[in-house]
Amino acid sequence: VTLLEQNPRWRLVPRGQAVNLRCILKNSQYPWMSWYQQDLQKQLQWLFTLRSPGDKEVKSLPGADYLATRVTDTELRLQVANMSQGRTLYCTCSADQLGGNYAEQFFGPGTRLTVL
Amino acid sequence: SQLAEENSWALSVHEGESVTVNCSYKTSITALQWYRQKSGKGPAQLILIRSNEREKRNGRLRATLDTSSQSSSLSITATRCEDTAVYFCALDTNAYKVIFGKGTHLHVLP
């Protein structure tokens, strides 16, 4: 059974344009939702963990700027701006907060972004 | 520098053979996880081994953890072509995030 749905699954992004990604949680038993980026060399990096509707966070990393929003108990969004290199964004969910709680983390299918 | 690092970028074995992927780390952990990522898919957790555990098994998979040397290994026995994937070690810390290594590309040949 799929726990997470991500859309779009891929997107061509003109340089300088922002893109909005969505992640939908299918099982409320795993309410801790996170975003990870995976670069072209396959390095995975945690970006955000958002638990409650209304939570928002921003982050700037080499190659992209991010704004994450927990919209509802089942929807997480990510805006990606100023992207200079392609990457894949993964949404994850877990039953408890990451790090120190031994929570199993489940990854979605990912959204692949390519810079035009 | 990397806090978690697998010691091989790529490994090749023939079907039926055993293989071990090693990971070293440089920070205090509460647990260490092993993930597998098949081509075009998101990572999937294989084993979580807590800092007070030394060994964990899951079918053909066996993970070990040595906190004194800050190292872990993942062994796969009787490999199959479908085990071909990138294998990551990932650190659970008290910083409320998971830190991934760069991954080992495993190719299982027929």
XYZ file of C-alpha atoms in Angstrom:
226
model
C 0.000 0.000 0.000
C 1.384 3.416 -1.008
C 1.742 5.755 1.956
C 2.717 8.881 0.031
C 1.728 10.409 -3.257
C 3.903 13.069 -4.829
C 3.081 15.335 -7.739
C 4.248 16.180 -10.205
C 6.564 13.209 -10.701
C 8.882 15.255 -12.883
C 9.157 18.811 -14.104
C 11.355 20.812 -16.480
C 12.107 24.121 -14.755
C 13.267 27.167 -16.744
C 16.209 28.814 -15.026
C 14.942 31.457 -12.608
C 11.441 30.014 -12.335
C 9.984 28.573 -9.126
C 8.103 25.281 -8.950
C 5.557 23.996 -6.418
C 5.498 20.395 -5.275
C 2.846 18.508 -3.350
C 2.929 15.456 -1.135
C -0.216 13.709 0.076
C -0.187 11.400 3.099
C -2.414 8.336 2.706
C -2.143 6.977 6.262
C -2.606 9.266 9.270
C -0.621 6.855 11.494
C 2.560 8.455 10.088
C 1.970 12.196 10.643
C 5.586 13.396 10.772
C 6.328 14.513 7.240
C 9.697 15.565 5.860
C 11.385 16.697 2.663
C 14.747 15.424 1.390
C 16.743 16.440 -1.660
C 18.865 14.009 -3.667
C 21.464 15.560 -5.933
C 22.725 14.200 -9.211
C 25.488 12.308 -7.356
C 22.797 10.494 -5.296
C 23.600 12.308 -2.044
C 20.490 12.514 0.122
C 20.069 15.505 2.424
C 17.323 16.195 4.947
C 15.629 19.549 4.393
C 12.637 19.916 6.735
C 10.315 18.080 9.081
C 6.882 19.650 9.578
C 4.277 18.125 11.917
C 1.376 20.553 12.257
C -0.862 22.410 9.802
C 0.390 25.958 9.474
C 4.070 25.074 10.078
C 6.396 26.795 7.599
C 10.153 26.786 7.140
C 12.630 28.234 4.665
C 16.118 27.135 3.774
C 18.775 28.095 1.239
C 21.212 25.457 0.049
C 23.795 25.456 -2.717
C 21.778 25.202 -5.900
C 18.266 25.994 -4.628
C 16.067 27.899 -2.194
C 13.222 26.121 -0.413
C 9.947 27.029 1.305
C 8.088 24.164 2.973
C 4.515 24.345 4.283
C 2.392 21.821 6.171
C -0.973 22.711 4.701
C -3.192 20.116 6.372
C -2.758 16.897 8.333
C -2.397 15.099 4.993
C -0.728 17.639 2.681
C 2.843 18.930 2.607
C 4.082 21.422 0.022
C 7.489 22.548 -1.153
C 8.352 25.544 -3.279
C 11.718 25.305 -5.007
C 13.248 28.522 -6.358
C 16.517 29.680 -7.901
C 17.460 26.157 -8.809
C 20.752 25.934 -10.684
C 21.199 22.140 -10.815
C 18.755 19.310 -11.220
C 17.690 17.244 -8.228
C 15.016 14.891 -6.943
C 12.835 15.849 -4.006
C 11.457 13.133 -1.752
C 8.658 13.409 0.747
C 8.786 11.053 3.728
C 6.525 10.128 6.623
C 7.074 8.509 9.992
C 5.070 7.671 13.110
C 7.312 9.725 15.361
C 9.813 12.534 15.171
C 13.026 11.612 13.402
C 16.286 11.125 15.219
C 16.313 9.366 18.549
C 12.866 7.798 18.409
C 13.680 4.747 16.272
C 10.857 5.650 13.927
C 10.708 3.910 10.586
C 10.718 6.415 7.771
C 8.912 5.833 4.480
C 9.882 7.605 1.272
C 7.548 8.695 -1.485
C 8.292 8.093 -5.182
C 9.974 11.485 -5.617
C 9.726 14.475 -7.949
C 12.567 14.852 -10.416
C 13.421 18.435 -11.360
C 15.537 19.305 -14.402
C 16.814 22.821 -15.101
C 16.273 24.126 -18.609
C 33.463 16.278 5.722
C 30.911 13.484 5.642
C 29.483 12.343 8.976
C 28.477 8.994 7.448
C 30.403 7.271 4.718
C 30.177 3.902 2.986
C 33.652 2.573 2.214
C 32.994 1.552 -1.390
C 31.445 3.558 -4.198
C 30.589 0.417 -6.153
C 30.618 -3.365 -5.743
C 29.900 -6.203 -8.153
C 29.063 -9.779 -7.259
C 27.553 -12.741 -9.066
C 24.137 -14.060 -8.165
C 24.269 -16.423 -5.210
C 27.392 -14.880 -3.699
C 27.478 -12.924 -0.447
C 28.464 -9.283 -0.191
C 29.152 -6.812 2.615
C 28.788 -3.039 2.540
C 30.607 -1.106 5.241
C 29.860 2.267 6.772
C 31.873 4.488 9.106
C 30.544 7.500 10.957
C 31.844 10.436 12.967
C 29.153 11.495 15.399
C 27.139 10.239 18.341
C 24.134 8.227 17.238
C 20.992 6.772 18.752
C 20.609 4.309 15.887
C 21.908 3.484 12.433
C 19.683 2.628 9.497
C 20.377 0.872 6.221
C 18.375 1.822 3.147
C 18.162 0.445 -0.353
C 17.267 2.544 -3.395
C 16.417 0.848 -6.658
C 16.665 2.729 -9.931
C 13.900 5.313 -10.306
C 12.451 4.668 -6.836
C 12.618 6.295 -3.430
C 14.839 4.750 -0.733
C 13.357 1.977 1.395
C 14.491 1.190 4.924
C 15.967 -2.303 5.351
C 17.173 -2.453 8.935
C 17.323 -0.107 11.916
C 19.898 -1.073 14.541
C 19.879 0.791 17.839
C 23.074 2.028 19.467
C 22.785 -0.596 22.240
C 22.412 -3.447 19.728
C 25.293 -5.245 18.039
C 23.498 -7.212 15.347
C 20.118 -7.253 13.582
C 18.783 -9.588 10.938
C 16.060 -9.313 8.333
C 15.814 -12.380 6.115
C 18.983 -12.519 3.976
C 20.219 -9.258 5.465
C 22.417 -8.902 8.541
C 23.527 -5.582 9.998
C 26.186 -5.105 12.645
C 27.060 -2.057 14.692
C 30.298 -1.331 16.561
C 29.948 1.935 18.432
C 33.524 1.826 19.740
C 34.964 1.942 16.208
C 31.957 3.901 14.886
C 31.323 1.454 12.095
C 28.530 -0.694 10.726
C 28.181 -3.360 8.083
C 25.331 -4.731 6.008
C 25.746 -8.257 4.678
C 23.542 -9.826 2.034
C 23.667 -13.573 1.531
C 22.545 -15.524 -1.543
C 22.338 -12.349 -3.622
C 19.788 -12.030 -6.403
C 19.699 -9.775 -9.469
C 16.905 -7.794 -7.800
C 19.328 -6.814 -5.000
C 20.996 -4.495 -7.526
C 20.568 -1.027 -6.008
C 22.296 1.781 -4.147
C 22.723 1.016 -0.436
C 22.899 3.839 2.086
C 23.747 3.939 5.742
C 21.935 6.681 7.639
C 22.482 8.047 11.129
C 19.802 8.702 13.724
C 21.059 11.480 15.970
C 19.423 13.569 18.663
C 19.263 16.449 16.170
C 15.852 15.309 14.918
C 17.045 14.512 11.411
C 18.593 11.561 9.596
C 22.053 11.921 8.013
C 22.782 9.807 4.938
C 26.049 8.521 3.522
C 26.821 8.835 -0.183
C 25.799 5.275 -0.946
C 27.332 2.132 -2.397
C 26.212 1.002 -5.864
C 25.795 -2.777 -5.776
C 25.535 -4.704 -9.042
C 24.475 -8.333 -8.884
C 25.399 -10.076 -12.109
C 23.599 -13.150 -13.479
